[in-house]
PDB file of C-alpha atoms in Angstrom:
ATOM      1  CA  MET A  17      -2.806 -28.059  16.330  1.00 57.00           C
ATOM      2  CA  ASN A  18      -2.169 -24.998  13.918  1.00 86.00           C
ATOM      3  CA  ARG A  19      -5.390 -22.512  13.664  1.00 94.00           C
ATOM      4  CA  LYS A  20      -7.173 -21.726  10.433  1.00 97.00           C
ATOM      5  CA  ILE A  21      -6.760 -18.173   9.733  1.00 98.00           C
ATOM      6  CA  LEU A  22      -8.712 -16.301   6.832  1.00 98.00           C
ATOM      7  CA  ILE A  23      -8.152 -12.900   5.446  1.00 98.00           C
ATOM      8  CA  ILE A  24     -10.129 -11.274   2.776  1.00 97.00           C
ATOM      9  CA  LYS A  25      -8.375  -8.048   1.309  1.00 96.00           C
ATOM     10  CA  THR A  26      -9.337  -7.528  -2.660  1.00 94.00           C
ATOM     11  CA  GLY A  27      -8.045  -3.933  -2.463  1.00 90.00           C
ATOM     12  CA  TYR A  28     -11.615  -2.704  -3.676  1.00 90.00           C
ATOM     13  CA  SER A  29     -11.790  -0.594  -0.645  1.00 84.00           C
ATOM     14  CA  GLU A  30      -8.607   1.117   1.280  1.00 77.00           C
ATOM     15  CA  ILE A  31      -8.273   0.285   4.953  1.00 70.00           C
ATOM     16  CA  LEU A  32      -7.654   3.975   5.741  1.00 62.00           C
ATOM     17  CA  GLU A  33      -9.565   5.516   2.858  1.00 67.00           C
ATOM     18  CA  ASP A  34     -13.329   6.033   2.893  1.00 61.00           C
ATOM     19  CA  ARG A  35     -14.144   6.109  -0.987  1.00 53.00           C
ATOM     20  CA  ASN A  36     -14.843   2.792  -2.543  1.00 54.00           C
ATOM     21  CA  ASN A  37     -14.392   0.861  -5.730  1.00 52.00           C
ATOM     22  CA  SER A  38     -15.918  -1.839  -5.910  1.00 52.00           C
ATOM     23  CA  ARG A  39     -13.939  -3.064  -8.652  1.00 67.00           C
ATOM     24  CA  LYS A  40     -10.758  -1.361  -8.951  1.00 80.00           C
ATOM     25  CA  VAL A  41      -8.054  -2.829  -7.086  1.00 86.00           C
ATOM     26  CA  SER A  42      -5.677  -0.873  -5.119  1.00 89.00           C
ATOM     27  CA  LEU A  43      -2.506  -3.110  -5.353  1.00 92.00           C
ATOM     28  CA  GLY A  44      -0.647  -0.824  -3.017  1.00 91.00           C
ATOM     29  CA  ASP A  45      -3.141  -1.179  -0.382  1.00 92.00           C
ATOM     30  CA  VAL A  46      -2.995  -5.134  -0.460  1.00 95.00           C
ATOM     31  CA  LEU A  47       0.857  -4.920  -0.126  1.00 96.00           C
ATOM     32  CA  ARG A  48       0.713  -2.694   2.988  1.00 94.00           C
ATOM     33  CA  THR A  49      -1.594  -5.244   4.689  1.00 96.00           C
ATOM     34  CA  THR A  50       0.966  -8.329   4.141  1.00 98.00           C
ATOM     35  CA  PRO A  51       3.130  -7.083   7.765  1.00 97.00           C
ATOM     36  CA  ILE A  52      -0.075  -8.374   9.507  1.00 97.00           C
ATOM     37  CA  LEU A  53       1.044 -12.222   8.137  1.00 98.00           C
ATOM     38  CA  HIS A  54       4.054 -12.078  10.957  1.00 97.00           C
ATOM     39  CA  LEU A  55       1.219 -12.530  13.582  1.00 97.00           C
ATOM     40  CA  TYR A  56      -0.029 -15.675  12.125  1.00 97.00           C
ATOM     41  CA  LYS A  57       3.520 -17.335  10.712  1.00 95.00           C
ATOM     42  CA  ASN A  58       2.756 -20.584  12.830  1.00 95.00           C
ATOM     43  CA  ASP A  59      -0.846 -20.781  11.644  1.00 97.00           C
ATOM     44  CA  SER A  60      -2.484 -21.783   8.249  1.00 97.00           C
ATOM     45  CA  VAL A  61      -3.401 -18.687   6.255  1.00 98.00           C
ATOM     46  CA  THR A  62      -5.983 -18.701   3.465  1.00 98.00           C
ATOM     47  CA  TRP A  63      -5.915 -15.229   1.656  1.00 98.00           C
ATOM     48  CA  ILE A  64      -8.598 -14.237  -0.676  1.00 98.00           C
ATOM     49  CA  THR A  65      -7.876 -11.440  -3.058  1.00 97.00           C
ATOM     50  CA  ASP A  66      -8.440  -9.922  -6.994  1.00 95.00           C
ATOM     51  CA  ASN A  67      -6.357 -11.971  -9.404  1.00 95.00           C
ATOM     52  CA  GLU A  68      -4.853  -8.815 -10.038  1.00 93.00           C
ATOM     53  CA  ALA A  69      -2.804  -8.855  -7.065  1.00 95.00           C
ATOM     54  CA  PHE A  70      -1.633 -12.452  -7.151  1.00 96.00           C
ATOM     55  CA  PRO A  71       1.948 -11.634  -8.168  1.00 94.00           C
ATOM     56  CA  LEU A  72       1.976  -9.388  -4.710  1.00 96.00           C
ATOM     57  CA  LEU A  73       0.907 -12.783  -2.522  1.00 97.00           C
ATOM     58  CA  GLU A  74       1.859 -15.823  -4.708  1.00 93.00           C
ATOM     59  CA  LYS A  75       4.604 -17.714  -3.212  1.00 93.00           C
ATOM     60  CA  ASN A  76       4.466 -15.764   0.212  1.00 96.00           C
ATOM     61  CA  LYS A  77       5.615 -18.231   2.696  1.00 95.00           C
ATOM     62  CA  LEU A  78       2.945 -17.324   5.412  1.00 97.00           C
ATOM     63  CA  ILE A  79      -0.096 -18.246   2.948  1.00 98.00           C
ATOM     64  CA  HIS A  80      -0.915 -21.454   2.732  1.00 97.00           C
ATOM     65  CA  LYS A  81      -4.113 -20.742   0.469  1.00 97.00           C
ATOM     66  CA  LEU A  82      -4.619 -17.946  -1.935  1.00 98.00           C
ATOM     67  CA  LEU A  83      -7.632 -17.699  -3.584  1.00 97.00           C
ATOM     68  CA  PRO A  84      -9.527 -15.285  -6.441  1.00 97.00           C
ATOM     69  CA  TYR A  85     -12.632 -13.302  -5.296  1.00 95.00           C
ATOM     70  CA  ASP A  86     -15.197 -14.996  -7.012  1.00 95.00           C
ATOM     71  CA  PHE A  87     -18.182 -17.210  -6.987  1.00 94.00           C
ATOM     72  CA  THR A  88     -16.522 -20.585  -7.011  1.00 96.00           C
ATOM     73  CA  THR A  89     -14.404 -19.159  -3.676  1.00 96.00           C
ATOM     74  CA  ALA A  90     -17.798 -18.017  -1.922  1.00 95.00           C
ATOM     75  CA  LEU A  91     -19.218 -21.135  -2.332  1.00 95.00           C
ATOM     76  CA  GLN A  92     -16.502 -23.010  -0.685  1.00 95.00           C
ATOM     77  CA  LEU A  93     -15.948 -20.500   2.327  1.00 94.00           C
ATOM     78  CA  GLU A  94     -19.620 -20.895   3.116  1.00 91.00           C
ATOM     79  CA  THR A  95     -18.913 -24.612   3.692  1.00 93.00           C
ATOM     80  CA  GLU A  96     -15.602 -24.231   5.786  1.00 95.00           C
ATOM     81  CA  GLU A  97     -14.743 -23.328   9.012  1.00 96.00           C
ATOM     82  CA  PHE A  98     -11.972 -21.279  10.492  1.00 97.00           C
ATOM     83  CA  ASP A  99     -10.946 -20.476  13.869  1.00 97.00           C
ATOM     84  CA  THR A 100     -10.287 -16.364  12.798  1.00 97.00           C
ATOM     85  CA  ILE A 101     -11.657 -14.523  10.271  1.00 97.00           C
ATOM     86  CA  ILE A 102      -9.995 -10.676   9.039  1.00 97.00           C
ATOM     87  CA  ASN A 103     -12.383  -9.294   6.871  1.00 96.00           C
ATOM     88  CA  LEU A 104     -10.216  -5.900   6.068  1.00 94.00           C
ATOM     89  CA  GLU A 105     -13.019  -5.062   3.161  1.00 93.00           C
ATOM     90  CA  LYS A 106     -15.841  -2.040   3.473  1.00 90.00           C
ATOM     91  CA  ILE A 107     -17.599  -3.174   0.700  1.00 91.00           C
ATOM     92  CA  PRO A 108     -21.219  -3.971   2.136  1.00 92.00           C
ATOM     93  CA  GLY A 109     -21.263  -7.669  -0.064  1.00 92.00           C
ATOM     94  CA  ILE A 110     -17.812  -8.775   0.654  1.00 94.00           C
ATOM     95  CA  CYS A 111     -18.956  -7.923   4.670  1.00 94.00           C
ATOM     96  CA  ALA A 112     -22.122  -9.954   3.707  1.00 95.00           C
ATOM     97  CA  LEU A 113     -20.001 -13.103   2.745  1.00 95.00           C
ATOM     98  CA  ALA A 114     -17.760 -12.916   5.535  1.00 96.00           C
ATOM     99  CA  ASP A 115     -20.189 -13.083   8.001  1.00 96.00           C
ATOM    100  CA  LYS A 116     -21.403 -16.286   6.627  1.00 95.00           C
ATOM    101  CA  VAL A 117     -18.178 -18.043   6.767  1.00 97.00           C
ATOM    102  CA  LYS A 118     -17.868 -19.970  10.119  1.00 96.00           C
ATOM    103  CA  ALA A 119     -15.792 -18.548  13.180  1.00 96.00           C
ATOM    104  CA  ARG A 120     -14.479 -20.723  15.760  1.00 94.00           C
ATOM    105  CA  ARG A 121     -12.894 -17.969  17.723  1.00 93.00           C
ATOM    106  CA  ASN A 122     -12.753 -14.285  16.548  1.00 94.00           C
ATOM    107  CA  ARG A 123     -13.527 -12.508  13.632  1.00 95.00           C
ATOM    108  CA  TYR A 124     -11.971  -8.882  13.146  1.00 94.00           C
ATOM    109  CA  GLY A 125     -12.426  -6.047  10.599  1.00 92.00           C
ATOM    110  CA  PHE A 126     -15.904  -5.352   9.240  1.00 92.00           C
ATOM    111  CA  THR A 127     -19.085  -7.022   9.579  1.00 94.00           C
ATOM    112  CA  PHE A 128     -22.307  -6.235   7.371  1.00 94.00           C
ATOM    113  CA  ASN A 129     -25.224  -4.616   9.157  1.00 91.00           C
ATOM    114  CA  SER A 130     -28.368  -6.085   7.727  1.00 90.00           C
ATOM    115  CA  GLN A 131     -30.664  -3.155   8.742  1.00 90.00           C
ATOM    116  CA  SER A 132     -28.515  -0.488   7.223  1.00 91.00           C
ATOM    117  CA  GLY A 133     -27.153  -2.625   4.056  1.00 89.00           C
ATOM    118  CA  GLU A 134     -23.576  -0.968   4.942  1.00 88.00           C
ATOM    119  CA  ALA A 135     -20.590  -2.132   6.626  1.00 87.00           C
ATOM    120  CA  GLU A 136     -19.841  -1.286  10.064  1.00 88.00           C
ATOM    121  CA  PRO A 137     -16.383  -2.177  12.195  1.00 86.00           C
ATOM    122  CA  TYR A 138     -16.327  -4.668  14.811  1.00 88.00           C
ATOM    123  CA  ASP A 139     -14.891  -3.263  18.071  1.00 85.00           C
ATOM    124  CA  LYS A 140     -11.518  -3.116  17.438  1.00 77.00           C
ATOM    125  CA  ALA A 141     -11.980  -1.598  14.084  1.00 77.00           C
ATOM    126  CA  ILE A 142     -13.600   1.111  15.582  1.00 82.00           C
ATOM    127  CA  GLU A 143     -10.753   3.366  15.172  1.00 79.00           C
ATOM    128  CA  VAL A 144      -9.773   2.367  11.827  1.00 77.00           C
ATOM    129  CA  LEU A 145     -12.973   3.309  10.249  1.00 71.00           C
ATOM    130  CA  ALA A 146     -13.141   6.660  12.157  1.00 71.00           C
ATOM    131  CA  VAL A 147      -9.385   7.605  10.803  1.00 73.00           C
ATOM    132  CA  SER A 148     -11.080   6.622   7.370  1.00 68.00           C
ATOM    133  CA  SER A 149     -14.155   8.486   7.367  1.00 64.00           C
ATOM    134  CA  ASP A 150     -13.824  11.364   9.414  1.00 67.00           C
ATOM    135  CA  PRO A 151     -11.544  13.939   7.618  1.00 69.00           C
ATOM    136  CA  LYS A 152     -10.613  16.122  11.078  1.00 78.00           C
ATOM    137  CA  ILE A 153      -9.446  12.566  12.543  1.00 73.00           C
ATOM    138  CA  LYS A 154      -7.836  11.342   9.611  1.00 73.00           C
ATOM    139  CA  LYS A 155      -5.699  14.714   9.239  1.00 76.00           C
ATOM    140  CA  GLU A 156      -4.962  14.504  12.925  1.00 78.00           C
ATOM    141  CA  ASN A 157      -3.829  10.679  12.913  1.00 77.00           C
ATOM    142  CA  LYS A 158      -0.194   9.965  14.153  1.00 83.00           C
ATOM    143  CA  LYS A 159      -0.393   6.436  13.657  1.00 88.00           C
ATOM    144  CA  THR A 160       0.654   4.461  10.468  1.00 92.00           C
ATOM    145  CA  THR A 161      -1.247   1.791   8.764  1.00 92.00           C
ATOM    146  CA  GLN A 162       0.430  -0.918  10.248  1.00 95.00           C
ATOM    147  CA  GLU A 163      -0.013   0.408  13.750  1.00 93.00           C
ATOM    148  CA  LEU A 164      -3.459   0.737  13.094  1.00 90.00           C
ATOM    149  CA  LEU A 165      -3.526  -2.403  10.938  1.00 93.00           C
ATOM    150  CA  PHE A 166      -2.491  -4.891  13.967  1.00 95.00           C
ATOM    151  CA  LYS A 167      -4.806  -3.084  16.399  1.00 92.00           C
ATOM    152  CA  MET A 168      -7.600  -4.032  14.699  1.00 91.00           C
ATOM    153  CA  VAL A 169      -6.651  -7.682  15.154  1.00 93.00           C
ATOM    154  CA  GLY A 170      -5.918  -7.520  18.595  1.00 92.00           C
ATOM    155  CA  GLY A 171      -1.841  -7.186  18.019  1.00 94.00           C
ATOM    156  CA  LYS A 172       0.653  -4.661  18.399  1.00 95.00           C
ATOM    157  CA  TRP A 173       2.883  -3.111  15.937  1.00 95.00           C
ATOM    158  CA  LYS A 174       6.708  -4.253  16.691  1.00 96.00           C
ATOM    159  CA  GLY A 175       8.223  -3.151  13.544  1.00 96.00           C
ATOM    160  CA  GLU A 176       7.350  -6.213  11.093  1.00 97.00           C
ATOM    161  CA  GLU A 177       8.111  -5.324   7.185  1.00 97.00           C
ATOM    162  CA  TYR A 178       6.205  -5.848   4.053  1.00 97.00           C
ATOM    163  CA  ILE A 179       6.283  -9.286   2.753  1.00 97.00           C
ATOM    164  CA  LEU A 180       6.605  -9.578  -1.309  1.00 96.00           C
ATOM    165  CA  GLY A 181       5.122 -12.916  -2.433  1.00 93.00           C
ATOM    166  CA  TYR A 182       7.432 -12.133  -5.920  1.00 94.00           C
ATOM    167  CA  ILE A 183      11.418 -12.386  -5.085  1.00 93.00           C
ATOM    168  CA  PRO A 184      12.534 -10.819  -8.308  1.00 94.00           C
ATOM    169  CA  LYS A 185      16.425 -12.450  -9.210  1.00 90.00           C
ATOM    170  CA  ASN A 186      17.743  -9.617 -11.270  1.00 95.00           C
ATOM    171  CA  LYS A 187      20.610  -7.332 -10.048  1.00 95.00           C
ATOM    172  CA  GLU A 188      20.631  -3.667  -9.438  1.00 96.00           C
ATOM    173  CA  GLU A 189      21.667  -1.682 -12.298  1.00 96.00           C
ATOM    174  CA  TYR A 190      20.801   1.856 -11.351  1.00 97.00           C
ATOM    175  CA  ASP A 191      21.423   3.966  -8.976  1.00 97.00           C
ATOM    176  CA  ILE A 192      17.950   5.949  -8.942  1.00 97.00           C
ATOM    177  CA  GLY A 193      14.675   5.055 -10.410  1.00 97.00           C
ATOM    178  CA  LEU A 194      11.800   7.657 -10.971  1.00 98.00           C
ATOM    179  CA  ASN A 195       8.470   6.304 -10.597  1.00 96.00           C
ATOM    180  CA  VAL A 196       6.408   8.953 -12.168  1.00 95.00           C
ATOM    181  CA  PHE A 197       2.964   7.262 -12.492  1.00 91.00           C
ATOM    182  CA  VAL A 198       0.174   7.127 -10.237  1.00 86.00           C
ATOM    183  CA  GLY A 199      -3.241   5.248 -10.375  1.00 76.00           C
ATOM    184  CA  ASP A 200      -6.012   6.899 -12.151  1.00 73.00           C
ATOM    185  CA  LYS A 201      -7.793   7.351  -8.756  1.00 71.00           C
ATOM    186  CA  TRP A 202      -5.336   9.695  -7.215  1.00 74.00           C
ATOM    187  CA  LEU A 203      -4.267  11.938  -9.979  1.00 79.00           C
ATOM    188  CA  THR A 204      -3.710  14.316  -7.417  1.00 85.00           C
ATOM    189  CA  LYS A 205      -0.746  12.469  -6.423  1.00 89.00           C
ATOM    190  CA  SER A 206       1.028  13.476  -9.592  1.00 90.00           C
ATOM    191  CA  TRP A 207       4.276  15.311  -9.490  1.00 94.00           C
ATOM    192  CA  SER A 208       4.721  17.337 -12.947  1.00 92.00           C
ATOM    193  CA  PHE A 209       6.742  15.867 -15.718  1.00 94.00           C
ATOM    194  CA  GLU A 210       8.330  18.565 -16.188  1.00 96.00           C
ATOM    195  CA  ASN A 211       9.690  18.606 -12.626  1.00 96.00           C
ATOM    196  CA  TRP A 212      10.569  14.717 -13.089  1.00 97.00           C
ATOM    197  CA  ASP A 213      12.650  16.199 -15.720  1.00 96.00           C
ATOM    198  CA  LYS A 214      14.561  18.334 -13.576  1.00 97.00           C
ATOM    199  CA  ILE A 215      15.355  16.526 -11.045  1.00 97.00           C
ATOM    200  CA  GLU A 216      16.735  13.795 -13.598  1.00 97.00           C
ATOM    201  CA  ASN A 217      18.655  16.250 -15.067  1.00 96.00           C
ATOM    202  CA  LEU A 218      20.630  17.140 -11.615  1.00 96.00           C
ATOM    203  CA  LEU A 219      21.091  13.545 -10.687  1.00 96.00           C
ATOM    204  CA  THR A 220      22.500  12.880 -14.076  1.00 96.00           C
ATOM    205  CA  GLN A 221      24.623  15.911 -13.635  1.00 95.00           C
ATOM    206  CA  ASN A 222      25.893  14.286 -10.258  1.00 92.00           C
ATOM    207  CA  GLY A 223      27.345  11.763 -12.454  1.00 94.00           C
ATOM    208  CA  LEU A 224      24.262   9.158 -10.989  1.00 95.00           C
ATOM    209  CA  LYS A 225      22.259   6.493 -13.684  1.00 97.00           C
ATOM    210  CA  ILE A 226      19.066   7.176 -13.758  1.00 97.00           C
ATOM    211  CA  SER A 227      16.335   4.902 -14.966  1.00 97.00           C
ATOM    212  CA  ARG A 228      12.707   6.428 -15.619  1.00 96.00           C
ATOM    213  CA  GLN A 229       8.948   4.560 -15.306  1.00 95.00           C
ATOM    214  CA  ASP A 230       7.660   6.572 -18.551  1.00 92.00           C
ATOM    215  CA  LYS A 231      11.100   5.690 -20.698  1.00 91.00           C
ATOM    216  CA  GLN A 232      10.710   1.911 -20.060  1.00 89.00           C
ATOM    217  CA  ASP A 233       9.303  -0.750 -22.328  1.00 80.00           C
ATOM    218  CA  LYS A 234       5.390  -0.602 -21.806  1.00 73.00           C
ATOM    219  CA  ILE A 235       5.469  -3.839 -20.321  1.00 73.00           C
ATOM    220  CA  ILE A 236       6.130  -2.523 -17.066  1.00 77.00           C
ATOM    221  CA  THR A 237       2.657  -0.842 -16.711  1.00 72.00           C
ATOM    222  CA  LYS A 238       0.818  -3.974 -17.815  1.00 81.00           C
ATOM    223  CA  ASP A 239       2.855  -6.683 -16.251  1.00 91.00           C
ATOM    224  CA  LEU A 240       3.227  -6.604 -12.579  1.00 93.00           C
ATOM    225  CA  LYS A 241       6.291  -9.114 -12.418  1.00 94.00           C
ATOM    226  CA  GLU A 242       7.975  -6.915 -14.619  1.00 94.00           C
ATOM    227  CA  TYR A 243       7.397  -3.710 -12.584  1.00 95.00           C
ATOM    228  CA  ILE A 244       8.719  -5.039  -9.725  1.00 96.00           C
ATOM    229  CA  ASN A 245      11.754  -6.280 -11.704  1.00 95.00           C
ATOM    230  CA  TRP A 246      12.209  -2.850 -12.697  1.00 96.00           C
ATOM    231  CA  LEU A 247      12.270  -1.291  -9.131  1.00 97.00           C
ATOM    232  CA  ASN A 248      14.438  -4.249  -8.121  1.00 97.00           C
ATOM    233  CA  SER A 249      16.866  -2.852 -10.773  1.00 97.00           C
ATOM    234  CA  CYS A 250      17.343   0.619  -8.874  1.00 97.00           C
ATOM    235  CA  LYS A 251      19.265   1.178  -5.840  1.00 97.00           C
ATOM    236  CA  THR A 252      17.119   3.966  -4.554  1.00 97.00           C
ATOM    237  CA  ILE A 253      13.512   4.876  -5.726  1.00 98.00           C
ATOM    238  CA  ILE A 254      11.810   8.064  -5.555  1.00 98.00           C
ATOM    239  CA  SER A 255       8.101   7.743  -6.222  1.00 97.00           C
ATOM    240  CA  ASN A 256       4.996   9.461  -5.893  1.00 95.00           C
ATOM    241  CA  ASP A 257       2.750   8.362  -2.763  1.00 93.00           C
ATOM    242  CA  SER A 258       1.676   4.948  -5.426  1.00 92.00           C
ATOM    243  CA  LEU A 259       2.298   1.270  -5.521  1.00 94.00           C
ATOM    244  CA  GLY A 260       5.791   1.807  -6.252  1.00 95.00           C
ATOM    245  CA  LEU A 261       6.268   3.413  -3.278  1.00 96.00           C
ATOM    246  CA  HIS A 262       4.942   0.517  -1.277  1.00 97.00           C
ATOM    247  CA  LEU A 263       7.154  -1.928  -3.525  1.00 97.00           C
ATOM    248  CA  GLY A 264      10.234  -0.012  -2.917  1.00 97.00           C
ATOM    249  CA  ILE A 265       9.624  -0.193   0.935  1.00 98.00           C
ATOM    250  CA  ALA A 266       9.058  -4.470   0.368  1.00 97.00           C
ATOM    251  CA  LEU A 267      12.363  -4.666  -1.868  1.00 98.00           C
ATOM    252  CA  LYS A 268      13.638  -2.524   1.155  1.00 97.00           C
ATOM    253  CA  LYS A 269      15.222  -0.032  -1.053  1.00 97.00           C
ATOM    254  CA  LYS A 270      15.962   3.713  -0.032  1.00 97.00           C
ATOM    255  CA  VAL A 271      12.874   5.436  -0.896  1.00 97.00           C
ATOM    256  CA  LEU A 272      11.782   8.994  -1.044  1.00 97.00           C
ATOM    257  CA  GLY A 273       8.024   9.849  -1.112  1.00 97.00           C
ATOM    258  CA  LEU A 274       6.513  12.798  -2.667  1.00 97.00           C
ATOM    259  CA  PHE A 275       3.390  13.592  -0.543  1.00 94.00           C
ATOM    260  CA  GLY A 276       0.756  15.868  -1.040  1.00 91.00           C
ATOM    261  CA  PRO A 277      -3.410  15.062  -0.868  1.00 89.00           C
ATOM    262  CA  THR A 278      -2.305  11.882   1.191  1.00 88.00           C
ATOM    263  CA  PRO A 279      -1.351  11.733   4.190  1.00 87.00           C
ATOM    264  CA  HIS A 280       2.712  10.760   4.663  1.00 91.00           C
ATOM    265  CA  LYS A 281       2.120   9.994   8.579  1.00 91.00           C
ATOM    266  CA  GLU A 282       0.552   6.693   7.510  1.00 91.00           C
ATOM    267  CA  VAL A 283       3.789   5.362   5.800  1.00 95.00           C
ATOM    268  CA  TYR A 284       6.485   3.963   7.473  1.00 96.00           C
ATOM    269  CA  PHE A 285       9.864   3.787   5.925  1.00 96.00           C
ATOM    270  CA  TYR A 286      11.515   1.397   7.943  1.00 96.00           C
ATOM    271  CA  GLY A 287      14.461   3.769   8.563  1.00 95.00           C
ATOM    272  CA  ARG A 288      15.179   3.194   5.011  1.00 96.00           C
ATOM    273  CA  GLY A 289      13.514   6.820   3.358  1.00 96.00           C
ATOM    274  CA  LYS A 290      11.469   9.683   4.238  1.00 95.00           C
ATOM    275  CA  ALA A 291       8.436  11.784   3.166  1.00 96.00           C
ATOM    276  CA  ILE A 292       8.818  15.334   0.820  1.00 96.00           C
ATOM    277  CA  LEU A 293       6.386  17.385   1.456  1.00 95.00           C
ATOM    278  CA  PRO A 294       5.239  20.845  -0.654  1.00 92.00           C
ATOM    279  CA  GLU A 295       6.639  23.960   1.073  1.00 91.00           C
ATOM    280  CA  PRO A 296       4.921  26.316   1.898  1.00 88.00           C
ATOM    281  CA  ILE A 297       2.162  23.216   2.987  1.00 84.00           C
ATOM    282  CA  PRO A 298      -1.064  24.210   2.237  1.00 82.00           C
ATOM    283  CA  ASN A 299      -3.778  24.604   4.620  1.00 83.00           C
ATOM    284  CA  CYS A 300      -5.824  22.342   2.838  1.00 83.00           C
ATOM    285  CA  MET A 301      -3.047  19.435   2.733  1.00 85.00           C
ATOM    286  CA  PRO A 302      -4.113  16.755   3.037  1.00 85.00           C
ATOM    287  CA  CYS A 303      -7.252  17.010   1.491  1.00 81.00           C
ATOM    288  CA  PHE A 304      -7.717  13.389   0.820  1.00 78.00           C
ATOM    289  CA  LYS A 305      -9.227  13.900  -2.724  1.00 80.00           C
ATOM    290  CA  GLY A 306      -8.696  12.389  -6.177  1.00 78.00           C
ATOM    291  CA  VAL A 307      -9.042  16.004  -7.574  1.00 81.00           C
ATOM    292  CA  CYS A 308      -7.815  19.639  -6.423  1.00 81.00           C
ATOM    293  CA  GLU A 309     -10.609  21.548  -5.823  1.00 80.00           C
ATOM    294  CA  ARG A 310      -8.879  25.032  -5.621  1.00 78.00           C
ATOM    295  CA  GLY A 311      -6.968  24.089  -8.874  1.00 78.00           C
ATOM    296  CA  ASP A 312      -3.098  24.526  -7.940  1.00 79.00           C
ATOM    297  CA  SER A 313      -2.049  21.298  -6.735  1.00 86.00           C
ATOM    298  CA  CYS A 314       0.194  21.056  -3.961  1.00 88.00           C
ATOM    299  CA  MET A 315       2.638  19.079  -5.573  1.00 90.00           C
ATOM    300  CA  ASN A 316       3.863  21.946  -7.586  1.00 89.00           C
ATOM    301  CA  TYR A 317       5.109  23.125  -4.202  1.00 92.00           C
ATOM    302  CA  ILE A 318       7.594  20.384  -4.264  1.00 95.00           C
ATOM    303  CA  SER A 319      10.497  21.766  -5.810  1.00 94.00           C
ATOM    304  CA  PRO A 320      13.147  19.601  -7.681  1.00 95.00           C
ATOM    305  CA  LYS A 321      15.657  21.067  -5.574  1.00 94.00           C
ATOM    306  CA  ASN A 322      14.458  20.091  -2.387  1.00 94.00           C
ATOM    307  CA  VAL A 323      14.108  16.691  -3.572  1.00 96.00           C
ATOM    308  CA  TYR A 324      17.825  16.652  -5.048  1.00 95.00           C
ATOM    309  CA  GLU A 325      18.953  17.832  -1.652  1.00 94.00           C
ATOM    310  CA  SER A 326      17.020  14.914   0.568  1.00 94.00           C
ATOM    311  CA  ILE A 327      18.310  12.179  -2.148  1.00 93.00           C
ATOM    312  CA  GLU A 328      21.812  13.405  -1.518  1.00 92.00           C
ATOM    313  CA  GLN A 329      21.198  12.973   2.147  1.00 91.00           C
ATOM    314  CA  LEU A 330      19.596   9.562   1.922  1.00 91.00           C
ATOM    315  CA  LEU A 331      22.235   8.064  -0.710  1.00 87.00           C
ATOM    316  CA  LYS A 332      25.070   9.398   1.961  1.00 85.00           C
ATOM    317  CA  SER A 333      22.743   7.515   4.658  1.00 80.00           C
ATOM    318  CA  LYS A 334      24.276   3.959   5.769  1.00 69.00           C
ATOM    319  CA  LYS A 335      21.003   1.758   5.565  1.00 65.00           C
TER     320      LYS A 335
END
């Protein structure tokens, strides 16, 4: 008999980030959680998420029941029993709900401490909480999100990939897509539009067909499926550390990621891309902050010339 597995991942809190926003969904964090589904490919998986993340997960063949995080779902869960419950949210209210759901065997992730009123980790999630909450440990961390995630649920990551629910059917039209926008939560991840203009000119002069996110119909910023379609129309993606980067990886594109305030070591490109860092690297990097306190963003030290040379090498690679 297949085991019943409950996964709670709404995106309200990020797995390796301590700052929480109870109603702002990190879609990239939801997507980069999907590799753990490989561990439960023979089981019946119920996944709880925010409605905004549904396009990332619906029609995923390894998710048997996709439910929204709402009052009705909460009532249902309180009367249902699972073999394993995996709560990947650090929001106290979500932890309290997860604790009320019956688990016959295992609980992983985070639980609610009724004395402190805060979330706390189960044993296997202690390292994840340390990486997310201690800046020194986070800076020194060399493990990818996948490694830490698998360890949290008692597994071992062996290179399993993201699993995207929505599968675009459009064809590749462009050599390179420039994914220029970042979410409101992490404005410090932005590379200047001046630099995006420069890299676009360099690539165009080299005869490459370029498509820019900010020059598309505005629908791609509002319609997640259209956004995925646009990314799929590009053979290679250059992106800030954002949802577009993770979608590019999930779509098995060649991806060049631009990193500054966030740690590049947590992201795995599956041999199809690489991270580009500022030169020289400031001592404060990565700072994990949404606002640059020194007034001179580290992202300004990523040169278009360096990005251009890196994309040339990436385009020559066989994968």
